[in-house]
Every structure is written in C-alpha cells, then in structure tokens.
Coordinates of C-alpha atoms and ligand atoms in Angstrom, one line a residue:
X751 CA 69.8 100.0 87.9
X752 CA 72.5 100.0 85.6
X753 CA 76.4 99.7 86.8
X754 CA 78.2 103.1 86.0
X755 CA 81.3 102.5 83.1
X756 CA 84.4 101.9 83.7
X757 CA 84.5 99.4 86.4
X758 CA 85.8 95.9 86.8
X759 CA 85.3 92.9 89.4
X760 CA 88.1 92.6 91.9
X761 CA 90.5 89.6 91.1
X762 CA 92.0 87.6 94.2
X763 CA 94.5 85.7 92.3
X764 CA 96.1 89.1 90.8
X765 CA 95.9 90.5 94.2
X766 CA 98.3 88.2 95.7
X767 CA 101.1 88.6 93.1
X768 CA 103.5 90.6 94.5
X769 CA 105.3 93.3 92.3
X770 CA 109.2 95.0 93.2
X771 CA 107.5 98.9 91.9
X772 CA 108.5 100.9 94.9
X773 CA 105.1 102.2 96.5
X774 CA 104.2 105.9 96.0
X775 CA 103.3 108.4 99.1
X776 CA 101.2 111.0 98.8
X777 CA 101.5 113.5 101.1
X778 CA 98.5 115.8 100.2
X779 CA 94.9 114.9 100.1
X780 CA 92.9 116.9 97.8
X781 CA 89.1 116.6 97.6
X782 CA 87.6 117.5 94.6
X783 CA 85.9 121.0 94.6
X784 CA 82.0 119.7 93.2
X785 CA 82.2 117.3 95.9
X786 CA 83.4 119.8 98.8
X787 CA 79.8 120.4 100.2
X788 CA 78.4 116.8 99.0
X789 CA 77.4 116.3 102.6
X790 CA 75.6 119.3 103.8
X791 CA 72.7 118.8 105.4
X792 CA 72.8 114.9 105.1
X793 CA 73.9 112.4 107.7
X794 CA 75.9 109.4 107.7
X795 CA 76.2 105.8 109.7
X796 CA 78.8 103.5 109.6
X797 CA 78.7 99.7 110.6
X798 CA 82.1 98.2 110.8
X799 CA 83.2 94.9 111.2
X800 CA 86.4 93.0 112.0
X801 CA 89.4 94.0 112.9
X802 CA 91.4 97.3 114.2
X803 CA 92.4 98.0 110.5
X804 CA 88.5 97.9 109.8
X805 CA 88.2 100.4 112.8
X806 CA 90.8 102.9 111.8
X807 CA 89.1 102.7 108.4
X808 CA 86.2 103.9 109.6
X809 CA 87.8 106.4 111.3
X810 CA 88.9 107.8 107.8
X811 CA 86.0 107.3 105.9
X812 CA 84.0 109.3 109.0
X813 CA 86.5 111.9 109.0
X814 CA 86.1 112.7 105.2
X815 CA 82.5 112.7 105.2
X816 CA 82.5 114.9 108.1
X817 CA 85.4 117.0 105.8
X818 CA 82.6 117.4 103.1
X819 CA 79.6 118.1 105.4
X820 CA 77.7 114.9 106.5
X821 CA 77.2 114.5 110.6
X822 CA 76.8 111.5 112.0
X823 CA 73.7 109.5 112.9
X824 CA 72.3 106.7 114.9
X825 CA 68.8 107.3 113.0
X826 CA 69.0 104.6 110.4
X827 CA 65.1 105.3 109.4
X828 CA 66.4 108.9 108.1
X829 CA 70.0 108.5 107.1
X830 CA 71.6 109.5 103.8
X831 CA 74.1 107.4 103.8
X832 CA 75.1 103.8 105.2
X833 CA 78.7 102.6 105.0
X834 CA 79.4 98.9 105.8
X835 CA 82.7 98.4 105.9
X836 CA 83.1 94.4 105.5
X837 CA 85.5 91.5 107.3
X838 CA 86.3 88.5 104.9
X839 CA 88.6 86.6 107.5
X840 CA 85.9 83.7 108.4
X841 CA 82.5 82.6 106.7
X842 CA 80.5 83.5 109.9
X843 CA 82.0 87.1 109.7
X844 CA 80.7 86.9 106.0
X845 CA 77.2 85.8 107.1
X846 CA 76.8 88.5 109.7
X847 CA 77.1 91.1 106.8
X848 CA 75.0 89.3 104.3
X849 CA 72.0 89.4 107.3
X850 CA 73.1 93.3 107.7
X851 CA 72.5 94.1 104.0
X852 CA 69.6 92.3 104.3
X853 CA 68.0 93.8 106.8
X854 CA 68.7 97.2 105.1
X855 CA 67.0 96.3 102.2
X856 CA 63.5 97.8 103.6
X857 CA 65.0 101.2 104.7
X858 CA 65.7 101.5 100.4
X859 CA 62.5 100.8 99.7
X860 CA 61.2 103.3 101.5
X861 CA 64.1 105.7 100.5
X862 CA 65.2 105.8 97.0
X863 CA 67.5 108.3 97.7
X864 CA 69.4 106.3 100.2
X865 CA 73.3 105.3 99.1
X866 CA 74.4 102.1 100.6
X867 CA 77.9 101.4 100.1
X868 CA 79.6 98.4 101.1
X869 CA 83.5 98.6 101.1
X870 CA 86.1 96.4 103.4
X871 CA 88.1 93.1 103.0
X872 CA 84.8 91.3 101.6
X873 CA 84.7 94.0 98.7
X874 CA 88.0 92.6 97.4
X875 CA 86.4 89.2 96.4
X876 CA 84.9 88.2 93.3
X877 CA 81.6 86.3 94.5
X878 CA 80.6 89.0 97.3
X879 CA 81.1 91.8 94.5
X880 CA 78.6 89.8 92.2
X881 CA 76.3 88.3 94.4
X882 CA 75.7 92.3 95.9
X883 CA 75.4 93.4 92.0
X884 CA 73.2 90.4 90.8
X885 CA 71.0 89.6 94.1
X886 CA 71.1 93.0 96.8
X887 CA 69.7 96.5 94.6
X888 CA 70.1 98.0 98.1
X889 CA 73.5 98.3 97.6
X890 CA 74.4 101.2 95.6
X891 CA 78.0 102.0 96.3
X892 CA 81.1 99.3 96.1
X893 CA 83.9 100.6 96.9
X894 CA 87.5 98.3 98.1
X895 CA 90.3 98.7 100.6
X896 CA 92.8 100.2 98.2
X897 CA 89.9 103.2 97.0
X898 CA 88.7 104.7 100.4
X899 CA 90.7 108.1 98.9
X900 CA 88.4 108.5 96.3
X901 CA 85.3 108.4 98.5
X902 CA 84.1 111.9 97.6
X903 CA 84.0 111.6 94.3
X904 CA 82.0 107.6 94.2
X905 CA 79.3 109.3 96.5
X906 CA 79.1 112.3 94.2
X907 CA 79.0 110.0 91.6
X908 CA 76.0 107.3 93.7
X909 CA 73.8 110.9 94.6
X910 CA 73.9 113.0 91.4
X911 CA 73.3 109.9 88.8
X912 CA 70.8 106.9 88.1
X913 CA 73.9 104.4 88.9
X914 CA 75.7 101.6 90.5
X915 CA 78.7 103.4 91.4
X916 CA 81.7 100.2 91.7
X917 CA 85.1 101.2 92.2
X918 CA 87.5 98.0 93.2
X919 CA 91.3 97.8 92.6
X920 CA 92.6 94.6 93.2
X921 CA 96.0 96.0 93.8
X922 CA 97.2 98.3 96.4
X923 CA 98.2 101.4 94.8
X924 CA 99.6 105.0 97.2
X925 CA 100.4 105.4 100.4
X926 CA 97.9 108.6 101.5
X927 CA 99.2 110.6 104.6
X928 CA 96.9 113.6 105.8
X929 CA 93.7 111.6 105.3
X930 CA 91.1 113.6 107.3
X931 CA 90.3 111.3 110.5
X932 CA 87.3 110.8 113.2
X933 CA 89.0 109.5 115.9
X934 CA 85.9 107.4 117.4
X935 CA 88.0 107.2 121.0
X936 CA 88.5 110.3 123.5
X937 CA 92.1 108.8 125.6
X938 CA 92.7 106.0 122.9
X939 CA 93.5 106.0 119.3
X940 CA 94.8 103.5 116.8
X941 CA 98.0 104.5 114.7
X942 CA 98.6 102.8 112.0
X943 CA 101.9 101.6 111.1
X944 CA 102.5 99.8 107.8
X945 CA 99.2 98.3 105.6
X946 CA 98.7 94.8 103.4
X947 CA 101.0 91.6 104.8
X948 CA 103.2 89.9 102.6
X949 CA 103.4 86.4 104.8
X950 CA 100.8 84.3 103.1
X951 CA 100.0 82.1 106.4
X952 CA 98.3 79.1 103.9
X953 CA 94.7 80.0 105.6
X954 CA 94.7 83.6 105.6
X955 CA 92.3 85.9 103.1
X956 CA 94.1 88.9 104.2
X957 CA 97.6 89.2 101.9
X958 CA 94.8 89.3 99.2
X959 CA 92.4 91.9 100.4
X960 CA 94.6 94.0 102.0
X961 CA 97.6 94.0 99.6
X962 CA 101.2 94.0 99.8
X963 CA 103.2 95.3 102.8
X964 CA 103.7 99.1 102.6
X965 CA 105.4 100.5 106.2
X966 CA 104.7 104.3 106.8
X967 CA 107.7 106.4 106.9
X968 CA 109.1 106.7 110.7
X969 CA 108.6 110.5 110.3
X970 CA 105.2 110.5 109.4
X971 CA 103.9 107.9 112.2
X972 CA 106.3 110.0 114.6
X973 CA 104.2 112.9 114.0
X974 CA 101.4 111.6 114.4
X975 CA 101.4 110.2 117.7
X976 CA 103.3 114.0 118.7
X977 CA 99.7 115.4 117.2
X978 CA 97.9 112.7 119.7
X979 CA 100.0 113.4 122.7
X980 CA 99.3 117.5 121.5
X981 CA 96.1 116.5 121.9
X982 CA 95.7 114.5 125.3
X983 CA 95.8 111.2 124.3
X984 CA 96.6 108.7 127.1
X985 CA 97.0 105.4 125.0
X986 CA 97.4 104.8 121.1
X987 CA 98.1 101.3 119.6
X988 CA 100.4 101.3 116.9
X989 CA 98.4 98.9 114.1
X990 CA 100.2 96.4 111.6
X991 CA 98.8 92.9 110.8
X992 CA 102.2 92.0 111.2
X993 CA 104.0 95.0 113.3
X994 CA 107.4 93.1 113.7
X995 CA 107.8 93.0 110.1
X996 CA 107.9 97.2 110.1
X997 CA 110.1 99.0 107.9
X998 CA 111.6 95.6 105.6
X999 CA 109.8 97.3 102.7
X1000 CA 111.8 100.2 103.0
X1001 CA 115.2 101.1 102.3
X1002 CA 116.2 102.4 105.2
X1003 CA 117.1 99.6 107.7
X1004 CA 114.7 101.2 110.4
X1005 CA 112.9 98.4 112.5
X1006 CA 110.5 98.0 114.8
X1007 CA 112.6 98.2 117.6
X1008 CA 114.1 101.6 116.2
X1009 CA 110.3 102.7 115.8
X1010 CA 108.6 101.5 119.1
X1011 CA 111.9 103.3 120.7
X1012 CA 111.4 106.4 119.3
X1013 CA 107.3 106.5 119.5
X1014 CA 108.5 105.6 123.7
X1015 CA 110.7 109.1 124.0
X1016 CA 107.4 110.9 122.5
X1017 CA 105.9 110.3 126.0
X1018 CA 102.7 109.4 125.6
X1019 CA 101.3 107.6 129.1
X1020 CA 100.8 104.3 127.2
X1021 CA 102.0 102.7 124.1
X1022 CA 100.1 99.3 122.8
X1023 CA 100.8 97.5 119.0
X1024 CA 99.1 94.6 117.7
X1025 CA 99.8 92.1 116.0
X1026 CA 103.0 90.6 116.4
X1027 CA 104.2 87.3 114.6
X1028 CA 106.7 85.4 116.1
X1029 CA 108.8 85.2 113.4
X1030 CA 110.1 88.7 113.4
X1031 CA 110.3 89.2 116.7
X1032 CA 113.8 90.3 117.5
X1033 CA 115.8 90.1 120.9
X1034 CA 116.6 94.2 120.1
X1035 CA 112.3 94.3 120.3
X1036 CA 112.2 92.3 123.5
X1037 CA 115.0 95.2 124.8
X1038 CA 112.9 97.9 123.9
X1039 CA 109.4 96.7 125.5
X1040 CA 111.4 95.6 128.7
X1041 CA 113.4 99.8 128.9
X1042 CA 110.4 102.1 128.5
X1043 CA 107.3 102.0 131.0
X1044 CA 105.3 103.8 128.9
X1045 CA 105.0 100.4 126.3
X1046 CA 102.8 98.2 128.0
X1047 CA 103.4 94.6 129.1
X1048 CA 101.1 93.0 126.9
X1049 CA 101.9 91.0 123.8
X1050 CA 99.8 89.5 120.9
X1051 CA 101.4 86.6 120.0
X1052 CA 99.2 84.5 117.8
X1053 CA 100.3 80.8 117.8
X1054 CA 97.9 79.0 115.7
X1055 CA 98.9 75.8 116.5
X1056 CA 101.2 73.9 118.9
X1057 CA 101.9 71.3 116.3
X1058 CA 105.0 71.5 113.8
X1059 CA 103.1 69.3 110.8
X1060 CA 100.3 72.1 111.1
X1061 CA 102.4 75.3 111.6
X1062 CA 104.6 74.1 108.5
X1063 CA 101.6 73.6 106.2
X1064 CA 100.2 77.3 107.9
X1065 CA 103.0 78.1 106.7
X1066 CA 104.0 79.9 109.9
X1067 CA 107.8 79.6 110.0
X1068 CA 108.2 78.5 113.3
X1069 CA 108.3 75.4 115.5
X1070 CA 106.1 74.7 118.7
X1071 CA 109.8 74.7 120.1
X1072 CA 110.6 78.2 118.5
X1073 CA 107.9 79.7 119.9
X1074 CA 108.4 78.7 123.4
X1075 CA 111.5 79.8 123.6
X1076 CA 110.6 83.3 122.2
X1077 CA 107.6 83.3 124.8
X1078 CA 110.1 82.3 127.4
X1079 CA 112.6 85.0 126.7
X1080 CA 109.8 87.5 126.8
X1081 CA 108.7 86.4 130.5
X1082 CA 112.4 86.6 131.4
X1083 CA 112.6 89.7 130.1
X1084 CA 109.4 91.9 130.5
X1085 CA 108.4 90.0 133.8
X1086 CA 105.0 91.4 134.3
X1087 CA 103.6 90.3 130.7
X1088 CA 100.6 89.2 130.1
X1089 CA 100.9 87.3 126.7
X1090 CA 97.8 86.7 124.5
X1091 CA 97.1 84.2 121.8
X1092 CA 95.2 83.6 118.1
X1093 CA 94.7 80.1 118.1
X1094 CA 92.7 78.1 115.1
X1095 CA 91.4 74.5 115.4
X1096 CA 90.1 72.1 112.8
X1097 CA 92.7 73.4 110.0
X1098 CA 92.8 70.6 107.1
X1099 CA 93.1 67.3 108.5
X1100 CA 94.2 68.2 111.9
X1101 CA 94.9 64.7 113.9
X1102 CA 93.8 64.2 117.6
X1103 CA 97.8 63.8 118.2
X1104 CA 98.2 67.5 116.6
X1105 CA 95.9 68.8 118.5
X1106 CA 96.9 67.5 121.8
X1107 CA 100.2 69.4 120.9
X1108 CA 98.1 72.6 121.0
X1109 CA 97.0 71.9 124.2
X1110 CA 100.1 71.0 125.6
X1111 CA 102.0 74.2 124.2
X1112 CA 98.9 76.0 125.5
X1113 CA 99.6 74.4 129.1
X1114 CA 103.4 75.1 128.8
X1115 CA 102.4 79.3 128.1
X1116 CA 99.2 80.2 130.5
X1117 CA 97.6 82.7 128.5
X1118 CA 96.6 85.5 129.6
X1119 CA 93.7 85.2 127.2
X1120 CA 93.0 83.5 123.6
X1121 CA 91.2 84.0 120.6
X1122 CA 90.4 80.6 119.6
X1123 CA 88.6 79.8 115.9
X1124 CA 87.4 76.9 113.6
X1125 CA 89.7 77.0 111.0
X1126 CA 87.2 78.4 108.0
X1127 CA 88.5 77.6 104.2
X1128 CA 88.4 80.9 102.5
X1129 CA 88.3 80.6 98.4
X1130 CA 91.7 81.4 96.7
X1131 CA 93.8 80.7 99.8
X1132 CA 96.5 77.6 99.5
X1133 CA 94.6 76.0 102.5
X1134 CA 91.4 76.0 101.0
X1135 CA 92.5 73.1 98.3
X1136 CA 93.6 70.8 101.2
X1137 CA 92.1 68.1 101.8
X1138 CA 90.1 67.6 104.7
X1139 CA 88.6 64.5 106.8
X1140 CA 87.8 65.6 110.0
X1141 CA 84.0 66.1 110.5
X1142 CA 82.3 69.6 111.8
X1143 CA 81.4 67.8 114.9
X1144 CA 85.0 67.1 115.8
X1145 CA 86.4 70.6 115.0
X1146 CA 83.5 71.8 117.7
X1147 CA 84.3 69.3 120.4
X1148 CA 87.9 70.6 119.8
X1149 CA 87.0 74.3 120.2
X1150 CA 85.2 73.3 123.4
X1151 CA 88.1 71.6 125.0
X1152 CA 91.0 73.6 124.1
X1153 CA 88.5 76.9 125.7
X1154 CA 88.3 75.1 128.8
X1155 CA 92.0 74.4 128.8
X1156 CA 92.6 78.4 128.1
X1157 CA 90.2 79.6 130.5
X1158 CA 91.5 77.9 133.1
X1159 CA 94.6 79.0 133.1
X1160 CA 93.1 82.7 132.6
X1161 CA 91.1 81.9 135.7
X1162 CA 94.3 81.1 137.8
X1163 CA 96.2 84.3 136.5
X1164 CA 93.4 86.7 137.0
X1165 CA 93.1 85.6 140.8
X1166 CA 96.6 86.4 141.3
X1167 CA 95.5 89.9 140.6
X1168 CA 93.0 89.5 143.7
X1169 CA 94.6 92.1 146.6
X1170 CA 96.5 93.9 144.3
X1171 CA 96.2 97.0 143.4
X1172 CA 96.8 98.0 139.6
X1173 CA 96.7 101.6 137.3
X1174 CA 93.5 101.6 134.9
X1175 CA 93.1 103.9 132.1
X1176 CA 89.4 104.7 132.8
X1177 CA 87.4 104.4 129.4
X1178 CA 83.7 105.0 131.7
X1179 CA 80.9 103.5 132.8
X1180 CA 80.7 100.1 132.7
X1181 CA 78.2 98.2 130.0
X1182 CA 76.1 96.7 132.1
X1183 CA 76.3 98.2 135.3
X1184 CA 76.0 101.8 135.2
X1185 CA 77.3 102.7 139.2
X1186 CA 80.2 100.7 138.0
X1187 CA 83.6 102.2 136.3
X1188 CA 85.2 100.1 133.6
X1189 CA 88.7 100.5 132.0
X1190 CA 92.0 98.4 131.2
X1191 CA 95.1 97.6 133.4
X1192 CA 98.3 97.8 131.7
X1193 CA 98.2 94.2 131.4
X1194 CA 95.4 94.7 129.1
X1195 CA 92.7 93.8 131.7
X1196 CA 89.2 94.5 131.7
X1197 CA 88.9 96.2 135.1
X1198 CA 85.1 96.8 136.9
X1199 CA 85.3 98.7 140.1
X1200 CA 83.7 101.7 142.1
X1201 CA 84.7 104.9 143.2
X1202 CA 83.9 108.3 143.1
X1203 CA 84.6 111.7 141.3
X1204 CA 86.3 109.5 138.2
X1205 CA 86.2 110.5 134.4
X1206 CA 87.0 108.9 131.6
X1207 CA 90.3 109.4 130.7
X1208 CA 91.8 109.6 134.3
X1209 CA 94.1 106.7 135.6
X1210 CA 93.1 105.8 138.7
X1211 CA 94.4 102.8 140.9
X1212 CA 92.3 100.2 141.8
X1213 CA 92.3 97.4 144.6
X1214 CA 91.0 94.3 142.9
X1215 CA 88.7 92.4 144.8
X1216 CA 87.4 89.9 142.7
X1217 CA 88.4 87.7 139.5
X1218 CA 86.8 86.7 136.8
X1219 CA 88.1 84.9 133.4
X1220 CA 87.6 88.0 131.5
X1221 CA 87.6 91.0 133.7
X1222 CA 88.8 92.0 137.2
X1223 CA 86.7 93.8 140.0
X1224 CA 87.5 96.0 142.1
X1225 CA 87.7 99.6 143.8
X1226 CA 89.1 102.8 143.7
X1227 CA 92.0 104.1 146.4
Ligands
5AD1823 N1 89.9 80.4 109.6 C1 89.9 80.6 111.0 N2 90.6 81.5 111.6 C2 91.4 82.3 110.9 N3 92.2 83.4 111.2 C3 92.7 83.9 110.1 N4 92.3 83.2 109.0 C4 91.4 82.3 109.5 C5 90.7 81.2 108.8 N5 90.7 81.1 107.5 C6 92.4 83.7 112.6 C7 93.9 83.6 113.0 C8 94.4 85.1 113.0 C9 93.1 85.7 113.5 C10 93.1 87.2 113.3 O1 92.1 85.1 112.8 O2 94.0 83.0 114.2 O3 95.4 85.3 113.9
SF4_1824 FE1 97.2 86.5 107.8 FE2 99.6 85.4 108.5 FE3 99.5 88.0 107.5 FE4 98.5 87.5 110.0 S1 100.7 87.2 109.3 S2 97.6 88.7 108.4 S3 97.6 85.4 109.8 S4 98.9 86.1 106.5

C-alpha cells in the first residue's frame, strides 16, 4: 500500500535544536466536521506504554475518539481501530512493542479494514518510522507526539482511502488546551503541567521525542484541577518530566512553588507531582510541600548515580554531595517523606569504584523504593558515542547487587509501618486476592488489607499488620 503525499520521516537531530520562537496556545479545539461522526458504530483499543505522559496521552487520544463516536473495546478479534502508543526510553521497552505489532499482524489479515496506528516517543525516530513502513503492512496509521490534535482527520484520512496515512513533526509546534479527555481513573487523575524537557541528561531519548519545554499557563492548570475537585476527585498528580523546572519558559516569573501553592488552596484531598530533578529544586519548594497537608510526603527524586565522574558526563548538574544535602534538607523539613529514586547502572564505562559510590549514596538515603535500569545507549543521544568497556555480564551482576542493597533498606522502612495505623485512598479490590482491598498511603504505599462496606474512592484508615518490600498489609478500623 502506497504512503499518502505529503509526509516526511521524523528527524532526531532537528528535534533537539532548540529554537527562542515563543510557543503558541490554542485555546479551542475544533474537529473537523466530515470527521465528526468518523467513529459511529466502530470501537477502539488502546495499548500504551511507558510512562505517565504516555498515560495521559492516551487519555486524550480516548477522549477524542469517544468525541467522534468510537466506544471502547477489549475485543481485539472485532476492533476498528488499535492505537499503540509507543515508549522509546530503553531497547527492551522497544522490543516489547515490536512483539505487539507483531502479534497484531494476524488480526489484519483477517480484517482489511482494520487501522492500526502507532504513535508515542518511538514514532519520533527515524529507524522505527522505516522499519514499520518497509517491514510491518499492519501498520496503517503513524502518527508522533507533537500531532495527536490532528487525530480526526489521519483516521478519516486511514478509513476513507487506499493509504498509509504518516503524519510526524519533528518539532513540537502549539500548546492545545480543551483537548477532549477520557480520564481512565475514577478518584485519580494525572494533570499535566508543562510538556518536552530541555535538560539533555547525556543518556536520555526524551528532549528529542518529546520536544522543547513548553509550561501550561498557571490559569489553565488551575482550572483544571477546580473541574477535577467539581468532579470528586480525591488525588491528581501534577505531570512534568522535569516539574521543578515549571514556568522558566514563561515570562512570568511564576515557579513551582507559586504553582503547587496555589493548586494546595484548591483543596483537593491529595496532591502528588512527578518527576522532580534535583537541580531545580528550590528551598521555597521544600516550604510549600512541608505547609499544606493536602501535598503528599512523597518525592521522586531520581539520582542516577552516586558518582561525580558519572553524573558530570550524565550531565546531571549535581554532585553525590549536592544531592545529599537536598535529600537531607527534605527529611528535615517534610519529616514523614518517603523519598524514591531512578537509578541507572552500566552507563559507559562505569568503574567498580563508581559504582560503589552508588551504593554508598544509596546507603546514606534509605529509599523508600527505586527504579533501578541497565543504562541502554539510545541512537542520537551524546551517551550513545561513548565508549564502553564494561561487559553485559558485569552491568547485570551490578543491577543485582545494588537491588539487594535497595530492597533492604525498603524492607527495614516498610516494617516500621508494622502497628501503625495509616489513611489509604482505596483504588479496590486487590489484583490477586479478590477478599482483599488495595490502595496507597500517603507515603505512596501499596496498602493490602480487609475490611468491610469499603468503595473505591473512600479513605479509610488501616492498622498495618504485615510488611513487605513492596506493599504493606493490613486491616481496616
Ligand atoms: N538507559 C537506561 N535508563 C534510562 N533512563 C532514561 N534513559 C535511560 C537509558 N538510556 C531512566 C532514568 C530515568 C528513568 C525514567 O529512566 O533513570 O530517570
Ligand atoms: Fe531525560 Fe534528564 Fe529530561 Fe529526565 S531531566 S526527561 S532524564 S533529559
């Protein structure tokens, strides 16, 4: 099938310029009116992968199908439409897609009619775009990060013509408001607060596929979160890939500290943001978290490495000193927080000595919990032309040791919780046991527990009983 005109491949390099043109916002959506009842009749599935940005996407791209008529279904064998909406921040997260794809490939043979469109951070790379064109006919629909607006008109596009529909700008262009939305969450919703990151960490795909920063206006996100508390909301997380870095695209000398305060005097029973880098985070921050009880006492703090070589050539901007300190003065300050952690191994030519500094900044803070990684070269990023002697075997053994090291402090903290009794924001029935109740402490734990007469949404207090590394049982009182 031929590619419809008028379409280009997306281009990393010319993604990660960054331009002074002040960013447009556009306040009104409009959907074009042959497109307006595309969906009628015809259901729709999303797969989504990665991170919360990936997940508020999809939130989008369901609520402007559902605008145009499509209804949402688990039925792959009889879907219209498949959405998979891609993560490009490791290989393996790559691979994972690739096998979904794949696997799809059957349901188009049976059904010509089906669209499958593949959009997400992958869609912003070169080789993925012509590997789908060249190898996957499955794929019908290719569509990037900066073009969900114009999903309407690609589908029309996919469903009334013999065509690959492609659509892929490599730069960010408008800021929408008033996107339609499908909140997936009942008590929880994700806010975002500024999109694209203009930090260029040396290993890190995402200033390229997501563009540069572009903060939403105070007023707009204030409004927002008013509509969610309107609407019973219990928790929303205000999302940024870097939230402390809020508002120094604008004009207006607003912060994050002026904007978590003023989300805080909306009301709503619980505030949440993710992810923080250390770099920006200001005392005037710290102030804010500590003063209102509706902003929970858990932070995000990615570290990355305890090792100043390594942070310098991640170009992380900090010291294993710097961030001590700022992870001190946070304890000091907001006493109850529980403090998490990013934390990649194996990046180029990572020394034993190096990496015992991780573990012994990693023993100085007592996570509450860490996301640890194999550092994975991604094409185009600084990192990925540095050379590298450590072997694959190493990197694992690594991984292996510094979990242990993590878990064990996780282990220690959670059984501090054991006779204590903390507020959960009830989400429902546990996974995998269905008499149990599952939902999250303030701290950001993963409480089980048992009880009676409970719905999801409630908060209910809970005496916990029992710790695990990950999650905390318990029961009702
Ligand atoms: N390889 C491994 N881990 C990575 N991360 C980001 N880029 C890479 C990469 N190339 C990790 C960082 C970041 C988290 C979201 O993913 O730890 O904080
Ligand atoms: Fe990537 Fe660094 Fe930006 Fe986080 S702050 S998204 S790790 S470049």
């Amino acid at each position: 099938m031929k590619i419809k005109e008028n379409w280009s491949l997306p281009d990393l390099k010319e993604a990660g310029r960054r331009t002074r043109s002040a960013i447009e916002r556009v306040d009104q959506y409009l959907i074009p009116a042959h497109a307006m009842h595309l969906g009628e009749g015809k259901t729709y599935h999303i797969s989504t992968y990665g991170c919360q940005a990936n997940e508020r996407d999809s939130e989008t791209m369901a609520g402007i199908l559902e605008t145009i008529g499509f209804k949402p279904s688990e039925d792959l064998e009889h879907v219209d439409v498949i959405l998979i909406n891609t993560c490009a921040i490791r290989q393996n997260a790559e691979e994972k897609v690739l096998g979904e794809i794949g696997n799809f490939k059957r349901l188009y043979k049976e059904n010509k009619d089906l669209i499958i469109g593949v959009c997400g951070c992958m869609a912003q790379e070169n080789s993925f775009v012509k590997l789908l064109l060249e190898k996957y006919p499955q794929v019908r629909l290719l569509f990037g990060t900066h073009n969900i607006q114009d999903l309407p008109q690609l589908l029309y596009e996919a469903m009334n013509e013999h065509t690959k529909v492609v659509k892929i700008y490599s730069k960010e262009g408008e800021v929408y408001e008033n996107l339609p939305v499908k909140r997936f969450g009942q008590h929880k919703a994700w806010v975002n607060i500024m999109y694209g990151c203009d930090k260029f960490c040396t290993y890190c795909i995402v200033p390229y596929t997501r563009g540069k920063q572009r903060s939403r206006t105070m007023e707009q996100i204030l409004k927002e979160v008013q509509e969610l508390k309107n609407e019973g909301y219990k928790e929303i997380t205000l999302l940024g890939q870097n939230v402390n870095a809020y508002g120094k695209d604008m004009e207006n000398g607003v912060d994050f500290a002026n904007l978590l305060e003023e989300v805080a005097k909306i009301g709503i029973p619980r505030i949440r943001f993710m992810t923080s880098h250390p770099w920006d985070f200001t005392d005037q921050m710290i102030d804010v978290i500590a003063q209102y009880e509706n902003i929970m006492p858990f932070i995000h703090l990615p570290m990355q490495s305890g090792d100043d070589e390594i942070l310098k050539r991640m170009g992380r901007r900090y010291t294993s000193e710097s961030y001590y300190e700022l992870y001190q003065k946070l304890k000091a300050k907001v006493p109850n927080a529980a403090i998490s952690t990013d934390i990649i191994v194996g990046f180029p030519n990572e020394s034993d000595e190096a990496f015992q500094n991780t573990l012994d900044l990693v023993e100085k803070c007592k996570f509450d919990n860490a996301f640890t990684f194999v550092y994975s070269p991604r094409p185009g990023t600084p990192a990925a032309k540095m050379e590298d002697t450590i072997d694959a075997e190493t990197k694992k053994q690594r991984l292996y040791t510094l979990n242990e090291k993590w878990g064990q402090y996780a282990r220690q903290i959670n059984t501090s919780y054991e006779g204590k009794v903390v507020r959960v924001l009830v989400d429902g029935m546990s996974k995998r046991n269905e008499n149990v109740y599952s939902g999250y402490s303030e701290t950001n734990k993963l409480v089980n527990f048992t009880g009676e007469n409970i719905h999801p949404g409630d908060f209910v207090d809970v005496l916990i009983e029992e710790a695990k590394t990950f999650s905390l049982d318990g029961k009702a009182i």
